[in-house]
Coordinates of C-alpha atoms in Angstrom, one line a residue:
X1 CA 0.0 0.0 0.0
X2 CA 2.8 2.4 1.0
X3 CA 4.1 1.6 -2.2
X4 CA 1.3 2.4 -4.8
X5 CA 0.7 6.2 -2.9
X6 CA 4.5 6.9 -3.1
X7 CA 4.2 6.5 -7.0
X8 CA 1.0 8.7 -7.4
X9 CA 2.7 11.3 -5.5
X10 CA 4.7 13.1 -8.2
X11 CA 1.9 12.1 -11.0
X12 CA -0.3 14.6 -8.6
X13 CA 2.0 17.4 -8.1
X14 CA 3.0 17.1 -11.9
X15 CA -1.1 17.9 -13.0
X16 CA -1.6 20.3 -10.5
X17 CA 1.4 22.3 -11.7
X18 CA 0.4 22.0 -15.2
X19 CA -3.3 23.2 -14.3
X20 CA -1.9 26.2 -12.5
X21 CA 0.5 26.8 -15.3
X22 CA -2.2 27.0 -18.2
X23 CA -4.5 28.9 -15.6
X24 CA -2.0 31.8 -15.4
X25 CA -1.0 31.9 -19.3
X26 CA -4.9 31.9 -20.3
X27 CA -5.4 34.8 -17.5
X28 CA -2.3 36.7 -19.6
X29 CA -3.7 36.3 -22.7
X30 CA -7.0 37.3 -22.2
X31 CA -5.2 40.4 -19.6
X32 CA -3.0 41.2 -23.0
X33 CA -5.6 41.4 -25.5
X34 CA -7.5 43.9 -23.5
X35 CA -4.4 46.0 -22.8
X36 CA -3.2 46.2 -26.1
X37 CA -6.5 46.1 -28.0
X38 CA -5.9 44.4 -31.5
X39 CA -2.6 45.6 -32.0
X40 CA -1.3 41.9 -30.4
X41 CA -2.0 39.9 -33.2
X42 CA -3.8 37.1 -31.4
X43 CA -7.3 38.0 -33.1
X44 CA -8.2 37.4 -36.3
X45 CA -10.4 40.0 -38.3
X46 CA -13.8 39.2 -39.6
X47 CA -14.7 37.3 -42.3
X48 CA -17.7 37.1 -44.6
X49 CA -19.0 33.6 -44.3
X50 CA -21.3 33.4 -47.1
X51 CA -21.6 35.5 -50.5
X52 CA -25.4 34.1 -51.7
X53 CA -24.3 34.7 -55.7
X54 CA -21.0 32.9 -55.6
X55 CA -20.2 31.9 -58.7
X56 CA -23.9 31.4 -59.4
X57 CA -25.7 32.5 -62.9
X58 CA -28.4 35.2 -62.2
X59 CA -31.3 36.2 -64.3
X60 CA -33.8 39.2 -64.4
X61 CA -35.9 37.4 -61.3
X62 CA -32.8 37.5 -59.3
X63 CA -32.8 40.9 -57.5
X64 CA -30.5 40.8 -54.3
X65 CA -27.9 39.1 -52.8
X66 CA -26.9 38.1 -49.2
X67 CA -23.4 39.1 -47.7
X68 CA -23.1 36.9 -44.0
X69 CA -20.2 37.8 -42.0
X70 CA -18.8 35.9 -38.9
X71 CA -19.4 38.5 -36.3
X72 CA -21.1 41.7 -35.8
X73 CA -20.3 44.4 -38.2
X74 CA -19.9 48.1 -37.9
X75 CA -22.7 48.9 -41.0
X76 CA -21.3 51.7 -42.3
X77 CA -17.5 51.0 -42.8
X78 CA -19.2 48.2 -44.5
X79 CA -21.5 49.9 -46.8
X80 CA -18.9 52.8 -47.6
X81 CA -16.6 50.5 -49.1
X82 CA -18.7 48.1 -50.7
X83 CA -17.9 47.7 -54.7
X84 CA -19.7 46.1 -57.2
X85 CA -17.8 46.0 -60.7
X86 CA -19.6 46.7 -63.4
X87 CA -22.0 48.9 -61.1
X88 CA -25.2 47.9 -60.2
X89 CA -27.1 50.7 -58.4
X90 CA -29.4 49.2 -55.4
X91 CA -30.2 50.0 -52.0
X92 CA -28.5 48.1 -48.7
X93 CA -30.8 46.6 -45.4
X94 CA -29.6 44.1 -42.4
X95 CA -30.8 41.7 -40.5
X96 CA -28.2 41.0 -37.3
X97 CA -24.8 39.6 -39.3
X98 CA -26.7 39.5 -42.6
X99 CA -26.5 43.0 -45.5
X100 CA -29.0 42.4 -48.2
X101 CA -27.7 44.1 -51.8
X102 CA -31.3 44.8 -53.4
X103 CA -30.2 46.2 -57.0
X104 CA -32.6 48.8 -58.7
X105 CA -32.9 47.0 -61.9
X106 CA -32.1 43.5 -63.4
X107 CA -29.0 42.7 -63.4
X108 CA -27.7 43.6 -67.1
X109 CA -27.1 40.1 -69.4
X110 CA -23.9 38.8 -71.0
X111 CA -21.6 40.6 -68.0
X112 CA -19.3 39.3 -65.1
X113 CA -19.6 40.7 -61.6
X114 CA -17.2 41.3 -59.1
X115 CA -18.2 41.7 -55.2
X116 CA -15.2 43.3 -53.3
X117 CA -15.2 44.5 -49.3
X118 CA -12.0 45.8 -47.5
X119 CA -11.3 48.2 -44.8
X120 CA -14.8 47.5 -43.0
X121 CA -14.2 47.0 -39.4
X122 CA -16.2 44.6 -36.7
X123 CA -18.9 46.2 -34.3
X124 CA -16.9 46.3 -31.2
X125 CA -18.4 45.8 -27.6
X126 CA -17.2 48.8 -26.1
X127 CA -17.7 52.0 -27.7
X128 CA -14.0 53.4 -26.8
X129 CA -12.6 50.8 -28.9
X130 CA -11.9 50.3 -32.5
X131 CA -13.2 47.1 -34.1
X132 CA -10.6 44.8 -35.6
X133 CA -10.4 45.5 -39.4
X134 CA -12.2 42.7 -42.2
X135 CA -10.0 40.4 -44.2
X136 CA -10.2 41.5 -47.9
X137 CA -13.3 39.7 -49.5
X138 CA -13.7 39.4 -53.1
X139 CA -16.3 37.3 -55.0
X140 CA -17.7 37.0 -58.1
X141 CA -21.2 36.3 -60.1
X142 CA -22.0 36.3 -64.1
X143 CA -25.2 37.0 -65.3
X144 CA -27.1 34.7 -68.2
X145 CA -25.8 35.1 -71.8
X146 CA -27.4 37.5 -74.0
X147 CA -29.4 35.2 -76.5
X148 CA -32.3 34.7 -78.5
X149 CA -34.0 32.2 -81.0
X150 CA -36.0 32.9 -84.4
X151 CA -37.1 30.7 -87.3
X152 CA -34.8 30.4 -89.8
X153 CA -36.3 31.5 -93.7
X154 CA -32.9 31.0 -95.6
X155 CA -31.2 27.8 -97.0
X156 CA -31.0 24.6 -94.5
X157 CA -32.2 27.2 -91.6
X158 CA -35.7 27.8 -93.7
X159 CA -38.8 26.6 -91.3
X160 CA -36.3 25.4 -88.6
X161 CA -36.1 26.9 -84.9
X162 CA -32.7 28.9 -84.6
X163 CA -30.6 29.3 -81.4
X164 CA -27.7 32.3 -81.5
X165 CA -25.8 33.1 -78.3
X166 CA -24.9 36.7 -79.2
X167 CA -22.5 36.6 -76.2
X168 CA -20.7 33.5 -76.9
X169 CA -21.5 34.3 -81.2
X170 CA -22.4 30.8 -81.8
X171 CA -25.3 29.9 -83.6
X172 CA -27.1 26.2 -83.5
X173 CA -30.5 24.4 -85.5
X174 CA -32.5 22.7 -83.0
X175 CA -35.0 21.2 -84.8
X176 CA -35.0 18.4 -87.5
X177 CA -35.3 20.0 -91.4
X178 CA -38.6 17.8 -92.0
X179 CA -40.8 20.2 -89.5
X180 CA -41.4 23.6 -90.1
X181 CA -41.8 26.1 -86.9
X182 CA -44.6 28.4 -87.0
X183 CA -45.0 29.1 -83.2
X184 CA -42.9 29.2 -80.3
X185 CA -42.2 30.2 -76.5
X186 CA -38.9 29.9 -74.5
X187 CA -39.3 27.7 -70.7
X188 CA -38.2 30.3 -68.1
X189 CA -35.2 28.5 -67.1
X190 CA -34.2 29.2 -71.0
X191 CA -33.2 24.8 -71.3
X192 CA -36.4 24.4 -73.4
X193 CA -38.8 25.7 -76.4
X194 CA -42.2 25.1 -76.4
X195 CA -43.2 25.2 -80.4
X196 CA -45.6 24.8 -82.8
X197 CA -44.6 22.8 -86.6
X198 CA -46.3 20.9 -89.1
X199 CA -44.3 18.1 -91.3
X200 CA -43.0 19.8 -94.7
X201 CA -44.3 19.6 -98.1
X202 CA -47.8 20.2 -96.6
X203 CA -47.6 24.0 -98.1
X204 CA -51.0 25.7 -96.9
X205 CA -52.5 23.6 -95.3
X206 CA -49.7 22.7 -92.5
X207 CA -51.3 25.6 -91.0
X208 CA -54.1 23.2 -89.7
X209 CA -51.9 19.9 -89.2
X210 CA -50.0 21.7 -86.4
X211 CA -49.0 19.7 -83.5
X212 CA -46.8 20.5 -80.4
X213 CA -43.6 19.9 -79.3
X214 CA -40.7 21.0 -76.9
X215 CA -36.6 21.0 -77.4
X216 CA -34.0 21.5 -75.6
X217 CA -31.4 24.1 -76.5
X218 CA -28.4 23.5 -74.8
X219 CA -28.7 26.0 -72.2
X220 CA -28.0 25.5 -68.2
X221 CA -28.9 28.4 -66.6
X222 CA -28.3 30.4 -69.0
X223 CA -25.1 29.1 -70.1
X224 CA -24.9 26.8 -72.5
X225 CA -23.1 23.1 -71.2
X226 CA -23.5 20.9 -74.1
X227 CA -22.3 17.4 -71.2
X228 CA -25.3 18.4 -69.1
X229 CA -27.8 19.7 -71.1
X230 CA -27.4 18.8 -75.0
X231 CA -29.6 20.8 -77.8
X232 CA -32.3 19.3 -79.7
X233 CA -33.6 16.7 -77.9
X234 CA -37.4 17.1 -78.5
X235 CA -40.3 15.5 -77.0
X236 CA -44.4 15.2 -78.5
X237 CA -46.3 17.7 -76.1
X238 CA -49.8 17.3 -78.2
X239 CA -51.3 15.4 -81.3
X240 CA -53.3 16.7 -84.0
X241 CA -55.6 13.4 -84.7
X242 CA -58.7 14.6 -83.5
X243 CA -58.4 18.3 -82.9
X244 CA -56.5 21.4 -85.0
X245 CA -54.3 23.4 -82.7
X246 CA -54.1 26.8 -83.3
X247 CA -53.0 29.6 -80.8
X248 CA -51.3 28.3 -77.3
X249 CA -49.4 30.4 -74.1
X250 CA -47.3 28.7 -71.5
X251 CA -47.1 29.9 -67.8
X252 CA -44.4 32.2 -66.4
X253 CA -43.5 29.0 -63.9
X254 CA -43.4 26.7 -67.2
X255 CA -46.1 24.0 -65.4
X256 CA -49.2 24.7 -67.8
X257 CA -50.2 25.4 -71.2
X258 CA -53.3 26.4 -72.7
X259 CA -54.2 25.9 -76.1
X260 CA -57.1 26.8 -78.8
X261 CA -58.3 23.7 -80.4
X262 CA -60.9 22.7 -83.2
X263 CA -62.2 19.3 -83.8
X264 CA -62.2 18.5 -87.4
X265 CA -64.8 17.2 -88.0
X266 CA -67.3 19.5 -86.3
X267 CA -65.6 23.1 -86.3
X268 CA -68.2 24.5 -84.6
X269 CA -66.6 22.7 -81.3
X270 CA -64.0 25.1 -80.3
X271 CA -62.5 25.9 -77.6
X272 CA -59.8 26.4 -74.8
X273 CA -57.4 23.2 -73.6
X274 CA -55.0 23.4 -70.4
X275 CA -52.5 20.9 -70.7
X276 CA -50.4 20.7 -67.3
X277 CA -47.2 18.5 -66.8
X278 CA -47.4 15.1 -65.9
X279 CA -51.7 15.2 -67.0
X280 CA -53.6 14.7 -69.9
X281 CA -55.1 17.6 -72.1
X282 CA -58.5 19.3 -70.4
X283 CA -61.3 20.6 -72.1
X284 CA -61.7 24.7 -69.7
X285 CA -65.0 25.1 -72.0
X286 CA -63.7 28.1 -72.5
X287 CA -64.6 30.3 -75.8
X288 CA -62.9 33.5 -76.9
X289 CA -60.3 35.1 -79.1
X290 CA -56.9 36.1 -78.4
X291 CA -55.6 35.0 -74.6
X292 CA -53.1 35.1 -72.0
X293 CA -52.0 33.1 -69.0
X294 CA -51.8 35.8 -65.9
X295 CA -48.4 36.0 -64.3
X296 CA -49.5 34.3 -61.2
X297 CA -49.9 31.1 -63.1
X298 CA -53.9 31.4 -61.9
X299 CA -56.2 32.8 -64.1
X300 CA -56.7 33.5 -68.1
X301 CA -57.5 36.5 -69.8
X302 CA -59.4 36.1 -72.7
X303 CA -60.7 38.5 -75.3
X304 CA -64.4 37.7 -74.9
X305 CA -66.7 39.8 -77.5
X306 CA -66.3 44.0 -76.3
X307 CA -64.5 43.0 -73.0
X308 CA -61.6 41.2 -71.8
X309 CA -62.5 38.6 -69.1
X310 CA -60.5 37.4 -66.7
X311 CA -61.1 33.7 -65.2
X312 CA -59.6 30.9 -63.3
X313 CA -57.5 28.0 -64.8
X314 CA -60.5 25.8 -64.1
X315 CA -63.0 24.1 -66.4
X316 CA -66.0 25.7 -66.9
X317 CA -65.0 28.6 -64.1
X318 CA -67.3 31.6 -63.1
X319 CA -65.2 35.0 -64.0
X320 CA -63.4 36.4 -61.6
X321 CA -63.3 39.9 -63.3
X322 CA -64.7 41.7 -66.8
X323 CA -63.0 45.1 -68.2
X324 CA -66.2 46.0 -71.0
X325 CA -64.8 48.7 -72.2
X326 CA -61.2 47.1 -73.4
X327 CA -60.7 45.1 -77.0
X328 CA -57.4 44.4 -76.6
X329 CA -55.1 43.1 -73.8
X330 CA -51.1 43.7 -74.8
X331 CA -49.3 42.6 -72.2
X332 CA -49.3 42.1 -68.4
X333 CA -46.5 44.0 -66.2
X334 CA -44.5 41.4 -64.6
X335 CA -45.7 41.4 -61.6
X336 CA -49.4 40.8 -63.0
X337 CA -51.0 43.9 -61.1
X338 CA -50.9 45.8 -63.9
X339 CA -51.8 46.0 -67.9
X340 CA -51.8 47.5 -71.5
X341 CA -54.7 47.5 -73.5
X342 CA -56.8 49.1 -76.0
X343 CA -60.1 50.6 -76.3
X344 CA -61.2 50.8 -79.8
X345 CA -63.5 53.6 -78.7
X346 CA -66.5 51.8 -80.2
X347 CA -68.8 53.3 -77.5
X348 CA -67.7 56.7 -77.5
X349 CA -69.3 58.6 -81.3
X350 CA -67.0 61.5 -80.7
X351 CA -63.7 59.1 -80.7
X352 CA -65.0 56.3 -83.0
X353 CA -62.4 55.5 -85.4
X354 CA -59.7 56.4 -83.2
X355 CA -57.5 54.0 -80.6
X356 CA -56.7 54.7 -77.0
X357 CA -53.4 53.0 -75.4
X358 CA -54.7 52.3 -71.4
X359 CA -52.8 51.5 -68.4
X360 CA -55.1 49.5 -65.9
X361 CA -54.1 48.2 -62.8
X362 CA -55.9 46.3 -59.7
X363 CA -56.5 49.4 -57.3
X364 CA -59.1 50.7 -60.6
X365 CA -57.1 53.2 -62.0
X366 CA -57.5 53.3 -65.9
X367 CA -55.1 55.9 -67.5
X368 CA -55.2 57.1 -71.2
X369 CA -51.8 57.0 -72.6
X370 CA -52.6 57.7 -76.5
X371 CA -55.2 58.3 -78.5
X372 CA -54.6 57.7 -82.4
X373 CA -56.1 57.6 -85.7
X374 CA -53.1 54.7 -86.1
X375 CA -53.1 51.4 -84.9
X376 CA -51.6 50.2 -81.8
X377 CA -49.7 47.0 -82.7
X378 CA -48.2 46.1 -79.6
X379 CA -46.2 46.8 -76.1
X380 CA -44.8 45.3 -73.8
X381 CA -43.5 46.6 -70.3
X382 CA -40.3 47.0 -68.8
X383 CA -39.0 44.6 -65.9
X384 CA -39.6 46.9 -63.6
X385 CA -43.2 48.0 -65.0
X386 CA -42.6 51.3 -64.5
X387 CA -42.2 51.7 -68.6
X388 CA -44.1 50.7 -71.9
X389 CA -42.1 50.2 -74.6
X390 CA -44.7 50.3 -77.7
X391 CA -44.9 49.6 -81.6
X392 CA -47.3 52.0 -83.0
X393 CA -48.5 53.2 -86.3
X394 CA -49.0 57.2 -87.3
X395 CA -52.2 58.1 -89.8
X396 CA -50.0 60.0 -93.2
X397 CA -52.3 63.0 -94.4
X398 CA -52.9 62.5 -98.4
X399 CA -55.6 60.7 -100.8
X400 CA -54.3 57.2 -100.2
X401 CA -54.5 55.6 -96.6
X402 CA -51.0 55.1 -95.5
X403 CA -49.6 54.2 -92.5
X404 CA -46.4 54.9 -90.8
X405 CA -45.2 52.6 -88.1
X406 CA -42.8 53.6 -84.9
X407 CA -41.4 52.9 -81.8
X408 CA -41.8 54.9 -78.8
X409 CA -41.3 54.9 -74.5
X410 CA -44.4 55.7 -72.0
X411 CA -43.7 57.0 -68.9
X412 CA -46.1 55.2 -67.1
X413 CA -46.2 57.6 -64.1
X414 CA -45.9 60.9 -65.6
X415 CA -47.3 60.3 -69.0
X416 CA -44.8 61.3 -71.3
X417 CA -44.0 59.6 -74.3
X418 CA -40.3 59.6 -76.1
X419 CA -40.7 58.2 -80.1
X420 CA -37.7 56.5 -80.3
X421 CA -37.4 55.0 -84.6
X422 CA -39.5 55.2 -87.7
X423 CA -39.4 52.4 -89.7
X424 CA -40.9 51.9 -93.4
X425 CA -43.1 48.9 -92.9
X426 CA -45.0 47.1 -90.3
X427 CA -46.1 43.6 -91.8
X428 CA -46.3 41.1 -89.2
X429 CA -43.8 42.5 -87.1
X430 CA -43.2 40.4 -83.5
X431 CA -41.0 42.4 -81.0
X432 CA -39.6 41.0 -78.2
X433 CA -38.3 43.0 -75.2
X434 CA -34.7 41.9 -73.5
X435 CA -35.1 40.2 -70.1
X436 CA -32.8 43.0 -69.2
X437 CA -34.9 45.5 -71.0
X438 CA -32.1 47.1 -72.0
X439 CA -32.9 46.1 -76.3
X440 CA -35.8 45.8 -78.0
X441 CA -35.8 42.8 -81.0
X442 CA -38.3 42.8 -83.9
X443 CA -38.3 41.2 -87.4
X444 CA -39.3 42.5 -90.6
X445 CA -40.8 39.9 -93.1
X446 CA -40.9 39.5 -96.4
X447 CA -43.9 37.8 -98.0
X448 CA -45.0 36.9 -101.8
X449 CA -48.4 35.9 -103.4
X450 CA -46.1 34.0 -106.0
X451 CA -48.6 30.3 -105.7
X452 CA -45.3 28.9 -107.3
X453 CA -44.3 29.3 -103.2
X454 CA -46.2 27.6 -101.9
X455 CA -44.2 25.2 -100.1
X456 CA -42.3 28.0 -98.9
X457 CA -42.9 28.9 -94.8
X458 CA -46.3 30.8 -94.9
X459 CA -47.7 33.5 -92.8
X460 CA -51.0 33.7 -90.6
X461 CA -52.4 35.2 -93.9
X462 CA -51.4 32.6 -95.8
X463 CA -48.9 34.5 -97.8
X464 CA -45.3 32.7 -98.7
X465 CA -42.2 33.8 -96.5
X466 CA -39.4 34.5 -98.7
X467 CA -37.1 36.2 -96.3
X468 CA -36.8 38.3 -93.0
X469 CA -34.9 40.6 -91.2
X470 CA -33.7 40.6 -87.4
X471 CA -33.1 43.9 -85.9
X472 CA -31.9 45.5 -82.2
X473 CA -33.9 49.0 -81.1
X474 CA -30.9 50.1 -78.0
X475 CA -33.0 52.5 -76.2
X476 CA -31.4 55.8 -74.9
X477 CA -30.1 56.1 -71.7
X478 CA -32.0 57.3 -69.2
X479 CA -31.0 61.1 -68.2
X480 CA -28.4 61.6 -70.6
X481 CA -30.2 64.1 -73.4
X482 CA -28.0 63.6 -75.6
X483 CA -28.3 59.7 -75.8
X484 CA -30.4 58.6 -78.9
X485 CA -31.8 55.3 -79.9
X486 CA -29.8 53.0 -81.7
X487 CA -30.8 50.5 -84.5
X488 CA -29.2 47.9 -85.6
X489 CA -29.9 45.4 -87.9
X490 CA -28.5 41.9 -86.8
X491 CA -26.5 39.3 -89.2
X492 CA -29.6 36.7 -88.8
X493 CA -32.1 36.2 -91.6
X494 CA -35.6 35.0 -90.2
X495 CA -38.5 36.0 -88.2
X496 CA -40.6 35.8 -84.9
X497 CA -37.5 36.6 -82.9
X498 CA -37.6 36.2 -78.7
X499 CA -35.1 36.7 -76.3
X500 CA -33.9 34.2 -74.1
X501 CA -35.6 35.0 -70.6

């Protein structure tokens, strides 16, 4: 026994020295870093933990990112040196160790971004102190490629759907040379096309053997990764045994389209189909001329008669809503509270044969933009919805009736309206506003009455295709007087252009 305790002995005193000896050290560490503040080295500065758009893709939809740092910040060394490279103008809020960058506009396309922070200092406990100083943070986003598609009217492109990345300047086919496109709409993720196409040699009448389809194009997120995501795989969508298709929109989430369908053998049937994914084709009972999805994915506005009317995505649905006095809807205002449309003026003897251009919202305001002898072909709204951007045509004085077509900007809150090009014709013109909206894109087509065409692509009219033209409308920039529109015409031949969302 005498043994075993004299061999602990010196085991004790040996931890009990040790114990006191860390005790002391950790007492003069923590004594040293308050004497000599954060000149001793022995803290490190603060760190952001988590950039939200690392090297992620952003689109229009994506409006703010999160900076997270480690510790509590000092917010306005931070938001003083905070540098974003190209600029993107945008307002700063926090939430404890979290800044939220909420950027005025969408982020412009085809660019890379770079997120740098230095020199911002911690939020130190005690006021008479200095917080330690950040380590240097840089990161860095890229926004989608700037790209659109069209249908091609030229050589092995002729009836085909056309891809062109004007970013990357690589142009790609993606459907097969035996179909020929007449319809289409881009998925919002921008990986597939909903289309439209009849076989070829069918001439005149591929305008009622249309069936539908969707392709991929070879984009991931807006940039294109041929290993994950190859172009051109298609897939059937909808047949055309039993029922013509005509006219079809897809949803702004991509989950649902809806369709105008005749059966052939009875055209008086007619009506509206909603075709979700994963379910077969519905019958909404649903009669009417020219429609839209809304951008809630909910309802459908159809032109019903003098009115638009405005019902649920369900067969046989009461309205939820009826606007009498509007013809025409344009276009919807991305977040779905607002709209263009146009009063023909039918009910109104001192205005009959003139058009008025309307702003209507969902509080009941209904504001006259224009009124014109002209037609009002088409406008869409900016991505902020705070702008129309509008094709319109001006009433020439002289014996013969002659129309001359032009673009122009509403304001929508003040009113004022900026013409921004003339152009010399307006035939089936389709524009399509940049996701960005920082360019507009229209075609010009060319058409024949030549019946020696008449395999050639053919319009809604019925008229042969023999050629079109793509151009770019650059808007002027905001504030700057001296900035003018800019057209260009693109190196693309076709029509029905749209921009890659």
């Amino acid at each position: 026994m005498m043994n075993k305790l004299t061999l602990q002995e010196p085991i004790d005193k040996l931890s009990v020295l040790l114990i006191g000896g860390f005790s002391v050290l950790i007492a003069g560490l923590i004594m040293g870093d308050k004497l000599c503040g954060n000149n001793c080295g022995f803290r490190k500065g603060p760190e952001v933990e988590d950039f939200s758009w690392k090297n992620e893709i952003v689109d229009s939809k994506d409006r703010a990112f999160i900076l997270t740092f480690d510790r509590p910040m000092d917010k306005a060394t931070v938001e003083k040196n905070l540098v974003i490279d190209p600029p993107l103008p945008g307002k700063v809020s926090w939430a404890g160790r979290r800044l939220a960058y909420t950027i005025n506009t969408p982020v412009p396309y085809g660019q890379t971004y770079q997120v740098q922070l230095r020199d911002a200092t911690e939020r130190f406990r005690e006021n008479s102190q200095q917080g330690q100083v950040m380590e240097p943070f840089v990161g860095t986003f890229q926004s989608r490629d700037r790209a659109l598609a069209y249908i091609g009217t030229q050589g092995e492109e002729q009836g085909r759907l056309v891809f062109y990345n004007i970013t990357q300047q690589h142009k790609k086919m993606l459907t097969p040379p035996d179909l020929v496109v007449m319809n289409f709409e881009f998925y919002p993720q921008g990986d597939r096309i909903l289309f439209s196409a009849y076989e070829k040699g069918l001439g005149i009448d591929g305008l009622r053997q249309l069936k539908l389809y969707t392709v991929t194009t070879g984009v991931n997120n807006g940039v294109e990764d041929s290993k994950n995501n190859s172009a051109g795989k298609m897939e059937d969508i909808l047949d055309n045994e039993t029922y013509q298709n005509n006219q079809f929109d897809l949803s702004a989430d991509g989950e649902t389209i809806v369709i105008q369908r005749v059966n052939r053998e009875n055209p008086a049937d007619f009506d509206l189909w909603i075709v979700k994914k994963g379910e077969k084709p519905e019958r909404l009972k649903i009669t009417g001329g020219d429609f839209q999805i809304t951008p809630d994915n909910q309802a459908l506005a159809v032109a019903r008669g003098e009115g638009i009317g405005i019902l649920p995505l369900e067969p046989e649905a009461d309205p939820l809503n009826f606007l009498p006095k509007f013809g025409q809807l344009l276009d919807f205002s991305p977040t779905g509270n607002s709209a263009a449309m146009v009063d023909f003026n039918t009910d109104n003897a001192n205005l009959r044969y003139t058009r008025s251009l309307f702003y209507v919202n969902n509080q009941g305001i209904q504001k006259e933009l224009l009124n014109t002898q002209g037609s009002i072909i088409d406008c869409q709204f900016t991505p902020t919805g705070n702008q129309l951007y509008c094709l319109l045509t001006e009433l020439l004085e002289g014996d013969e009736y002659r129309e001359q077509p032009y673009f122009a900007k509403f304001d929508i809150k003040t009113g004022e309206v900026t013409p921004l090009a003339k152009l010399s014709d307006y035939q089936d013109i389709k524009i399509s506003l940049a996701p960005d909206g920082l360019a507009l894109l229209f075609d010009q087509v060319l058409t024949s009455d030549d019946p020696s065409l008449e395999d050639n692509l053919t319009n809604n009219s019925g008229q042969a295709i023999v050629g079109g033209k793509l151009w770019l409308l650059i808007p002027p920039i905001n504030n700057n007087p001296n900035s003018k529109a800019d057209l260009k015409e693109l190196p693309l031949v076709g029509f029905r252009p749209q921009w890659l969302p």
